[in-house]
Amino acid sequence: MKKILTTTALVAAMAAGGASAQQTWNMQSTYSGSLPQLGTLGQRIADQITALSAGEITITFQNPGGVVPALEVFDAVGSGAVEAGWSTPGYWAGRVPALQLLAAVPFGPRAGEYLAWLKFGGGEEYLEELYEPHNIKSIICGIIAPEASGWFREEISTVDDLRGLSMRFFGLGAKVMERMGVSTQLLAGGDIFPALELGTIDATEFSMPAIDLNLGFYQVASHYYFPGWHQQSTFFDLMINLDLWEGLDETTQLMIETVCDANITYGLAEGEAIQVEALRTLEEEHGVNIHRWSAESLASLEAAWDEVAAELVAEDEDFARVYESYTSFREGYSRWSDLAYLE
């Protein structure tokens, strides 16, 4: 039987004996493993690291609550209560506001451009810098296709119809919705349907059609809105206790980083492929009304985002630095994008 070591004991053992020390990690997820992409991509990482390490590292994927609740993963990884976590940086806005820019940005880039900034424009360096004081090593390990922007019980004709609603909303987009007069809450995935069904919230956004179908929101709200202006692409990360990470040899670190790079490619391709059937099922089998925001509504939402961004830049030095990097990269990239891509 393998001996299960605590994080502290494991680091000591590796320092003494190198990478050959067998390790058993708990990877606490903020998403259920049954959720397409959000959960399955995390499970895939756990399985691949376990297989490629030839048993040197065995990772157990933990569903929300398996060791700690979904929204307590950040602290659990930093303290060593769990060795690793699977989540998105956007959940930790209350601890590090600038991490939201490394999750999803309203009216932000498509996956290719976002990855370009991450890998070659400074994003990864900021990710490391922002997590390090909390004793966490973060590796971006997934990116997903655009999300939908909301499930509503009644049709939303203009942004004025949003005023007074209570809505589950994620990240920086929630601040935009608050500017529209919406009262927002951040709920973990498993808590959304009960809140919507009981009327605790009036509306919700969560993810893309294939994922929202899985959670059954269509049973309570039949009006589904696109595009996902708040999350045109979204990063997900593998968080590892920093002491544990620094005790790994370079080959093992490289293996984990390579698994993450491969998972990004796999997840993006899968996410684009599975939406077609999900949309057909929602419309034809469940009678969901698919809507697209008008140009006027999108312009109002984007103007609100510009106001929110300016306020956050003024309030938080780290947010300002990361946002400057992000926006400068996008300004330069726009020349290439305008020339290279069809509208």
mmCIF file of C-alpha atoms in Angstrom, residues 6-313:
data_model
loop_
_atom_site.group_PDB
_atom_site.id
_atom_site.type_symbol
_atom_site.label_atom_id
_atom_site.label_comp_id
_atom_site.label_asym_id
_atom_site.label_seq_id
_atom_site.Cartn_x
_atom_site.Cartn_y
_atom_site.Cartn_z
ATOM 1 C CA THR A 6 1.092 15.370 4.043
ATOM 2 C CA THR A 7 2.325 18.271 1.918
ATOM 3 C CA THR A 8 4.975 19.242 4.498
ATOM 4 C CA ALA A 9 6.217 15.679 4.904
ATOM 5 C CA LEU A 10 6.202 15.157 1.157
ATOM 6 C CA VAL A 11 8.372 18.201 0.489
ATOM 7 C CA ALA A 12 10.860 16.972 3.103
ATOM 8 C CA ALA A 13 10.872 13.482 1.631
ATOM 9 C CA MET A 14 11.474 14.763 -1.875
ATOM 10 C CA ALA A 15 14.296 17.024 -0.722
ATOM 11 C CA ALA A 16 15.968 13.995 0.824
ATOM 12 C CA GLY A 17 15.163 11.384 -1.755
ATOM 13 C CA GLY A 18 14.393 13.180 -5.032
ATOM 14 C CA ALA A 19 11.444 12.661 -7.329
ATOM 15 C CA SER A 20 11.203 8.931 -6.661
ATOM 16 C CA ALA A 21 9.087 9.499 -3.544
ATOM 17 C CA GLN A 22 5.604 8.263 -4.333
ATOM 18 C CA GLN A 23 3.010 10.968 -3.910
ATOM 19 C CA THR A 24 -0.735 10.906 -3.517
ATOM 20 C CA TRP A 25 -2.443 14.221 -4.191
ATOM 21 C CA ASN A 26 -5.988 15.379 -3.619
ATOM 22 C CA MET A 27 -7.054 17.777 -6.371
ATOM 23 C CA GLN A 28 -10.071 19.657 -5.054
ATOM 24 C CA SER A 29 -12.309 20.893 -7.843
ATOM 25 C CA THR A 30 -14.763 23.762 -7.847
ATOM 26 C CA TYR A 31 -16.801 21.824 -10.428
ATOM 27 C CA SER A 32 -18.460 18.437 -10.385
ATOM 28 C CA GLY A 33 -16.537 15.867 -12.390
ATOM 29 C CA SER A 34 -19.729 15.039 -14.294
ATOM 30 C CA LEU A 35 -19.961 18.518 -15.852
ATOM 31 C CA PRO A 36 -18.811 18.567 -19.486
ATOM 32 C CA GLN A 37 -15.549 20.466 -19.830
ATOM 33 C CA LEU A 38 -15.646 22.272 -16.483
ATOM 34 C CA GLY A 39 -15.361 19.000 -14.618
ATOM 35 C CA THR A 40 -14.192 16.526 -17.241
ATOM 36 C CA LEU A 41 -11.133 18.577 -18.211
ATOM 37 C CA GLY A 42 -10.033 18.569 -14.576
ATOM 38 C CA GLN A 43 -10.556 14.834 -14.336
ATOM 39 C CA ARG A 44 -8.544 14.426 -17.541
ATOM 40 C CA ILE A 45 -5.603 16.289 -15.998
ATOM 41 C CA ALA A 46 -5.668 14.091 -12.914
ATOM 42 C CA ASP A 47 -5.774 10.921 -15.013
ATOM 43 C CA GLN A 48 -3.015 12.005 -17.394
ATOM 44 C CA ILE A 49 -0.568 13.144 -14.724
ATOM 45 C CA THR A 50 -1.155 9.889 -12.855
ATOM 46 C CA ALA A 51 -0.543 7.841 -16.019
ATOM 47 C CA LEU A 52 2.440 9.797 -17.357
ATOM 48 C CA SER A 53 4.214 9.849 -14.010
ATOM 49 C CA ALA A 54 4.089 6.018 -13.986
ATOM 50 C CA GLY A 55 2.593 6.035 -10.518
ATOM 51 C CA GLU A 56 5.048 8.477 -8.968
ATOM 52 C CA ILE A 57 2.151 10.936 -8.566
ATOM 53 C CA THR A 58 -1.364 9.641 -8.063
ATOM 54 C CA ILE A 59 -3.983 12.392 -8.241
ATOM 55 C CA THR A 60 -7.492 11.929 -6.885
ATOM 56 C CA PHE A 61 -10.058 14.312 -8.373
ATOM 57 C CA GLN A 62 -12.322 15.546 -5.598
ATOM 58 C CA ASN A 63 -15.819 16.787 -6.383
ATOM 59 C CA PRO A 64 -16.945 19.970 -4.589
ATOM 60 C CA GLY A 65 -17.098 19.200 -0.880
ATOM 61 C CA GLY A 66 -14.876 16.154 -1.239
ATOM 62 C CA VAL A 67 -12.285 17.764 1.013
ATOM 63 C CA VAL A 68 -13.424 21.405 1.144
ATOM 64 C CA PRO A 69 -16.352 23.322 -0.405
ATOM 65 C CA ALA A 70 -16.051 24.588 -3.980
ATOM 66 C CA LEU A 71 -15.266 28.187 -3.138
ATOM 67 C CA GLU A 72 -12.662 27.354 -0.463
ATOM 68 C CA VAL A 73 -10.165 25.760 -2.851
ATOM 69 C CA PHE A 74 -7.835 28.778 -2.931
ATOM 70 C CA ASP A 75 -7.125 28.731 0.790
ATOM 71 C CA ALA A 76 -6.981 24.942 0.918
ATOM 72 C CA VAL A 77 -4.251 24.752 -1.724
ATOM 73 C CA GLY A 78 -2.231 27.584 -0.207
ATOM 74 C CA SER A 79 -2.304 26.064 3.271
ATOM 75 C CA GLY A 80 -1.562 22.532 2.077
ATOM 76 C CA ALA A 81 -4.931 21.148 3.214
ATOM 77 C CA VAL A 82 -5.082 19.795 -0.336
ATOM 78 C CA GLU A 83 -2.151 19.400 -2.684
ATOM 79 C CA ALA A 84 -3.885 20.803 -5.770
ATOM 80 C CA GLY A 85 -7.026 22.477 -7.020
ATOM 81 C CA TRP A 86 -8.927 22.780 -10.288
ATOM 82 C CA SER A 87 -10.747 26.046 -10.834
ATOM 83 C CA THR A 88 -10.620 29.393 -12.620
ATOM 84 C CA PRO A 89 -8.719 32.425 -11.315
ATOM 85 C CA GLY A 90 -11.909 34.467 -11.509
ATOM 86 C CA TYR A 91 -13.362 32.852 -8.402
ATOM 87 C CA TRP A 92 -10.750 34.514 -6.198
ATOM 88 C CA ALA A 93 -11.629 38.149 -6.880
ATOM 89 C CA GLY A 94 -12.222 38.750 -3.186
ATOM 90 C CA ARG A 95 -8.619 37.804 -2.443
ATOM 91 C CA VAL A 96 -6.799 39.097 -5.530
ATOM 92 C CA PRO A 97 -8.966 41.331 -7.776
ATOM 93 C CA ALA A 98 -6.438 41.317 -10.637
ATOM 94 C CA LEU A 99 -6.789 37.541 -11.059
ATOM 95 C CA GLN A 100 -10.116 38.224 -12.753
ATOM 96 C CA LEU A 101 -8.201 39.477 -15.790
ATOM 97 C CA LEU A 102 -6.626 36.017 -16.047
ATOM 98 C CA ALA A 103 -9.999 34.291 -16.130
ATOM 99 C CA ALA A 104 -12.364 36.150 -18.477
ATOM 100 C CA VAL A 105 -12.750 39.789 -19.520
ATOM 101 C CA PRO A 106 -16.004 41.410 -20.717
ATOM 102 C CA PHE A 107 -15.860 42.148 -24.441
ATOM 103 C CA GLY A 108 -12.532 40.368 -24.392
ATOM 104 C CA PRO A 109 -10.587 38.309 -26.905
ATOM 105 C CA ARG A 110 -11.234 35.025 -28.596
ATOM 106 C CA ALA A 111 -9.230 32.074 -27.353
ATOM 107 C CA GLY A 112 -6.313 32.510 -29.772
ATOM 108 C CA GLU A 113 -5.681 36.120 -28.843
ATOM 109 C CA TYR A 114 -6.142 35.489 -25.114
ATOM 110 C CA LEU A 115 -3.647 32.624 -25.226
ATOM 111 C CA ALA A 116 -1.210 34.790 -27.164
ATOM 112 C CA TRP A 117 -1.243 37.384 -24.386
ATOM 113 C CA LEU A 118 -0.963 34.675 -21.726
ATOM 114 C CA LYS A 119 1.997 32.885 -23.298
ATOM 115 C CA PHE A 120 3.856 35.719 -25.016
ATOM 116 C CA GLY A 121 2.444 39.006 -23.732
ATOM 117 C CA GLY A 122 3.111 38.782 -20.005
ATOM 118 C CA GLY A 123 -0.025 37.068 -18.715
ATOM 119 C CA GLU A 124 1.761 34.022 -17.276
ATOM 120 C CA GLU A 125 4.242 36.199 -15.421
ATOM 121 C CA TYR A 126 1.420 38.127 -13.759
ATOM 122 C CA LEU A 127 -0.347 34.870 -12.909
ATOM 123 C CA GLU A 128 2.737 33.620 -11.091
ATOM 124 C CA GLU A 129 3.295 36.935 -9.345
ATOM 125 C CA LEU A 130 -0.292 37.240 -8.098
ATOM 126 C CA TYR A 131 -0.545 33.693 -6.741
ATOM 127 C CA GLU A 132 2.940 33.456 -5.182
ATOM 128 C CA PRO A 133 2.203 35.421 -1.966
ATOM 129 C CA HIS A 134 -0.598 32.931 -1.280
ATOM 130 C CA ASN A 135 1.754 29.933 -1.604
ATOM 131 C CA ILE A 136 0.139 28.730 -4.823
ATOM 132 C CA LYS A 137 1.641 27.747 -8.170
ATOM 133 C CA SER A 138 -0.933 28.229 -10.918
ATOM 134 C CA ILE A 139 -0.731 26.731 -14.398
ATOM 135 C CA ILE A 140 -3.364 27.633 -16.974
ATOM 136 C CA CYS A 141 -4.638 24.216 -17.954
ATOM 137 C CA GLY A 142 -7.765 24.877 -20.000
ATOM 138 C CA ILE A 143 -9.630 27.438 -22.050
ATOM 139 C CA ILE A 144 -13.213 27.142 -23.194
ATOM 140 C CA ALA A 145 -15.241 28.536 -26.070
ATOM 141 C CA PRO A 146 -17.650 31.466 -25.645
ATOM 142 C CA GLU A 147 -20.354 31.190 -23.037
ATOM 143 C CA ALA A 148 -23.991 32.192 -23.206
ATOM 144 C CA SER A 149 -24.894 35.324 -21.276
ATOM 145 C CA GLY A 150 -28.008 34.358 -19.403
ATOM 146 C CA TRP A 151 -31.149 32.350 -18.735
ATOM 147 C CA PHE A 152 -34.273 34.414 -18.053
ATOM 148 C CA ARG A 153 -37.871 33.540 -17.290
ATOM 149 C CA GLU A 154 -39.166 36.406 -19.426
ATOM 150 C CA GLU A 155 -37.866 37.897 -22.651
ATOM 151 C CA ILE A 156 -35.419 40.769 -22.206
ATOM 152 C CA SER A 157 -36.187 43.345 -24.906
ATOM 153 C CA THR A 158 -33.727 46.038 -23.772
ATOM 154 C CA VAL A 159 -31.170 46.400 -21.011
ATOM 155 C CA ASP A 160 -33.786 48.408 -19.097
ATOM 156 C CA ASP A 161 -35.608 45.103 -18.530
ATOM 157 C CA LEU A 162 -32.647 43.890 -16.472
ATOM 158 C CA ARG A 163 -33.172 46.451 -13.749
ATOM 159 C CA GLY A 164 -34.359 44.946 -10.472
ATOM 160 C CA LEU A 165 -33.485 41.333 -11.312
ATOM 161 C CA SER A 166 -31.529 39.090 -8.959
ATOM 162 C CA MET A 167 -29.062 37.023 -10.990
ATOM 163 C CA ARG A 168 -26.196 34.608 -10.549
ATOM 164 C CA PHE A 169 -23.278 36.098 -12.447
ATOM 165 C CA PHE A 170 -19.531 35.473 -12.624
ATOM 166 C CA GLY A 171 -16.493 37.676 -12.410
ATOM 167 C CA LEU A 172 -16.066 41.068 -13.984
ATOM 168 C CA GLY A 173 -19.299 40.643 -15.901
ATOM 169 C CA ALA A 174 -21.170 40.751 -12.599
ATOM 170 C CA LYS A 175 -19.947 44.302 -12.024
ATOM 171 C CA VAL A 176 -21.313 45.287 -15.430
ATOM 172 C CA MET A 177 -24.681 43.762 -14.608
ATOM 173 C CA GLU A 178 -24.749 45.622 -11.311
ATOM 174 C CA ARG A 179 -24.259 48.819 -13.305
ATOM 175 C CA MET A 180 -27.397 47.786 -15.221
ATOM 176 C CA GLY A 181 -29.373 47.603 -11.971
ATOM 177 C CA VAL A 182 -29.049 43.842 -11.415
ATOM 178 C CA SER A 183 -28.397 42.379 -7.965
ATOM 179 C CA THR A 184 -25.765 39.665 -8.521
ATOM 180 C CA GLN A 185 -24.602 36.646 -6.565
ATOM 181 C CA LEU A 186 -21.701 34.284 -7.218
ATOM 182 C CA LEU A 187 -22.948 30.739 -6.716
ATOM 183 C CA ALA A 188 -21.070 27.505 -7.317
ATOM 184 C CA GLY A 189 -22.438 25.414 -10.166
ATOM 185 C CA GLY A 190 -24.286 22.906 -8.021
ATOM 186 C CA ASP A 191 -26.112 25.633 -6.112
ATOM 187 C CA ILE A 192 -27.564 27.467 -9.102
ATOM 188 C CA PHE A 193 -30.502 25.290 -10.141
ATOM 189 C CA PRO A 194 -32.032 25.096 -6.637
ATOM 190 C CA ALA A 195 -31.719 28.871 -6.260
ATOM 191 C CA LEU A 196 -33.349 29.440 -9.639
ATOM 192 C CA GLU A 197 -36.098 26.903 -8.994
ATOM 193 C CA LEU A 198 -36.925 28.335 -5.566
ATOM 194 C CA GLY A 199 -36.909 31.908 -6.827
ATOM 195 C CA THR A 200 -33.918 32.956 -4.727
ATOM 196 C CA ILE A 201 -32.558 34.307 -7.999
ATOM 197 C CA ASP A 202 -34.553 35.413 -11.033
ATOM 198 C CA ALA A 203 -32.002 34.547 -13.698
ATOM 199 C CA THR A 204 -28.575 33.036 -14.163
ATOM 200 C CA GLU A 205 -25.595 32.675 -16.413
ATOM 201 C CA PHE A 206 -23.166 29.821 -16.010
ATOM 202 C CA SER A 207 -21.488 28.484 -19.120
ATOM 203 C CA MET A 208 -21.916 27.232 -22.674
ATOM 204 C CA PRO A 209 -24.926 25.317 -24.068
ATOM 205 C CA ALA A 210 -23.500 21.824 -23.544
ATOM 206 C CA ILE A 211 -22.828 22.594 -19.886
ATOM 207 C CA ASP A 212 -26.023 24.552 -19.201
ATOM 208 C CA LEU A 213 -28.029 21.716 -20.764
ATOM 209 C CA ASN A 214 -26.436 19.321 -18.293
ATOM 210 C CA LEU A 215 -27.557 21.490 -15.360
ATOM 211 C CA GLY A 216 -31.171 21.685 -16.547
ATOM 212 C CA PHE A 217 -31.732 25.450 -16.409
ATOM 213 C CA TYR A 218 -34.245 25.110 -19.268
ATOM 214 C CA GLN A 219 -36.678 23.536 -16.784
ATOM 215 C CA VAL A 220 -37.106 26.881 -15.023
ATOM 216 C CA ALA A 221 -36.128 29.582 -17.528
ATOM 217 C CA SER A 222 -36.848 29.333 -21.257
ATOM 218 C CA HIS A 223 -35.152 32.451 -22.668
ATOM 219 C CA TYR A 224 -31.465 31.960 -23.441
ATOM 220 C CA TYR A 225 -29.248 34.864 -24.520
ATOM 221 C CA PHE A 226 -26.149 35.181 -26.706
ATOM 222 C CA PRO A 227 -23.411 36.190 -27.247
ATOM 223 C CA GLY A 228 -21.520 35.717 -24.005
ATOM 224 C CA TRP A 229 -20.184 39.259 -23.999
ATOM 225 C CA HIS A 230 -18.766 38.700 -20.514
ATOM 226 C CA GLN A 231 -16.834 35.518 -21.353
ATOM 227 C CA GLN A 232 -15.775 35.188 -24.968
ATOM 228 C CA SER A 233 -13.120 32.814 -23.665
ATOM 229 C CA THR A 234 -12.336 31.633 -20.156
ATOM 230 C CA PHE A 235 -9.134 30.321 -18.569
ATOM 231 C CA PHE A 236 -9.032 27.485 -16.035
ATOM 232 C CA ASP A 237 -6.067 26.609 -13.892
ATOM 233 C CA LEU A 238 -4.393 23.809 -12.034
ATOM 234 C CA MET A 239 -3.328 25.189 -8.663
ATOM 235 C CA ILE A 240 -0.563 23.375 -6.790
ATOM 236 C CA ASN A 241 0.719 24.118 -3.302
ATOM 237 C CA LEU A 242 3.858 26.156 -3.982
ATOM 238 C CA ASP A 243 6.030 24.321 -1.441
ATOM 239 C CA LEU A 244 5.045 21.052 -3.064
ATOM 240 C CA TRP A 245 5.689 22.382 -6.580
ATOM 241 C CA GLU A 246 9.149 23.652 -5.689
ATOM 242 C CA GLY A 247 10.014 20.223 -4.305
ATOM 243 C CA LEU A 248 9.349 18.542 -7.663
ATOM 244 C CA ASP A 249 12.248 17.881 -10.006
ATOM 245 C CA GLU A 250 12.368 19.752 -13.326
ATOM 246 C CA THR A 251 11.286 16.727 -15.359
ATOM 247 C CA THR A 252 8.128 16.288 -13.297
ATOM 248 C CA GLN A 253 7.346 19.984 -13.491
ATOM 249 C CA LEU A 254 7.783 19.869 -17.267
ATOM 250 C CA MET A 255 5.501 16.843 -17.512
ATOM 251 C CA ILE A 256 2.737 18.652 -15.618
ATOM 252 C CA GLU A 257 3.115 21.793 -17.746
ATOM 253 C CA THR A 258 2.999 19.689 -20.914
ATOM 254 C CA VAL A 259 -0.180 17.957 -19.763
ATOM 255 C CA CYS A 260 -1.712 21.387 -19.242
ATOM 256 C CA ASP A 261 -0.710 22.641 -22.691
ATOM 257 C CA ALA A 262 -2.239 19.533 -24.248
ATOM 258 C CA ASN A 263 -5.392 19.970 -22.175
ATOM 259 C CA ILE A 264 -5.816 23.506 -23.513
ATOM 260 C CA THR A 265 -5.829 22.214 -27.094
ATOM 261 C CA TYR A 266 -8.104 19.286 -26.307
ATOM 262 C CA GLY A 267 -10.595 21.363 -24.351
ATOM 263 C CA LEU A 268 -10.878 24.131 -26.919
ATOM 264 C CA ALA A 269 -11.519 21.667 -29.742
ATOM 265 C CA GLU A 270 -14.029 19.685 -27.692
ATOM 266 C CA GLY A 271 -15.836 22.820 -26.543
ATOM 267 C CA GLU A 272 -16.350 24.045 -30.079
ATOM 268 C CA ALA A 273 -17.550 20.618 -31.240
ATOM 269 C CA ILE A 274 -20.177 19.825 -28.600
ATOM 270 C CA GLN A 275 -22.276 22.992 -28.837
ATOM 271 C CA VAL A 276 -24.092 22.093 -32.056
ATOM 272 C CA GLU A 277 -25.996 19.122 -30.669
ATOM 273 C CA ALA A 278 -26.575 20.877 -27.353
ATOM 274 C CA LEU A 279 -28.247 23.840 -29.079
ATOM 275 C CA ARG A 280 -30.386 21.484 -31.165
ATOM 276 C CA THR A 281 -31.496 19.628 -28.040
ATOM 277 C CA LEU A 282 -32.331 22.825 -26.161
ATOM 278 C CA GLU A 283 -34.386 24.249 -29.026
ATOM 279 C CA GLU A 284 -36.061 21.177 -30.487
ATOM 280 C CA GLU A 285 -36.521 18.948 -27.459
ATOM 281 C CA HIS A 286 -36.918 21.480 -24.647
ATOM 282 C CA GLY A 287 -38.484 24.454 -26.432
ATOM 283 C CA VAL A 288 -35.865 26.968 -25.375
ATOM 284 C CA ASN A 289 -36.093 30.391 -27.029
ATOM 285 C CA ILE A 290 -32.657 31.414 -28.291
ATOM 286 C CA HIS A 291 -32.049 35.168 -28.433
ATOM 287 C CA ARG A 292 -29.207 37.406 -29.549
ATOM 288 C CA TRP A 293 -28.637 40.739 -27.828
ATOM 289 C CA SER A 294 -29.322 43.732 -30.064
ATOM 290 C CA ALA A 295 -26.470 45.969 -31.144
ATOM 291 C CA GLU A 296 -27.906 48.701 -28.911
ATOM 292 C CA SER A 297 -27.947 46.443 -25.846
ATOM 293 C CA LEU A 298 -24.387 45.275 -26.461
ATOM 294 C CA ALA A 299 -23.240 48.870 -26.848
ATOM 295 C CA SER A 300 -24.822 49.760 -23.501
ATOM 296 C CA LEU A 301 -23.178 46.805 -21.800
ATOM 297 C CA GLU A 302 -19.792 47.635 -23.304
ATOM 298 C CA ALA A 303 -20.056 51.254 -22.180
ATOM 299 C CA ALA A 304 -20.815 50.032 -18.668
ATOM 300 C CA TRP A 305 -17.776 47.748 -18.804
ATOM 301 C CA ASP A 306 -15.542 50.658 -19.786
ATOM 302 C CA GLU A 307 -16.748 52.529 -16.695
ATOM 303 C CA VAL A 308 -16.225 49.529 -14.439
ATOM 304 C CA ALA A 309 -12.732 48.896 -15.792
ATOM 305 C CA ALA A 310 -11.702 52.507 -15.207
ATOM 306 C CA GLU A 311 -12.892 52.320 -11.609
ATOM 307 C CA LEU A 312 -11.066 49.045 -10.926
ATOM 308 C CA VAL A 313 -7.858 50.427 -12.431
#
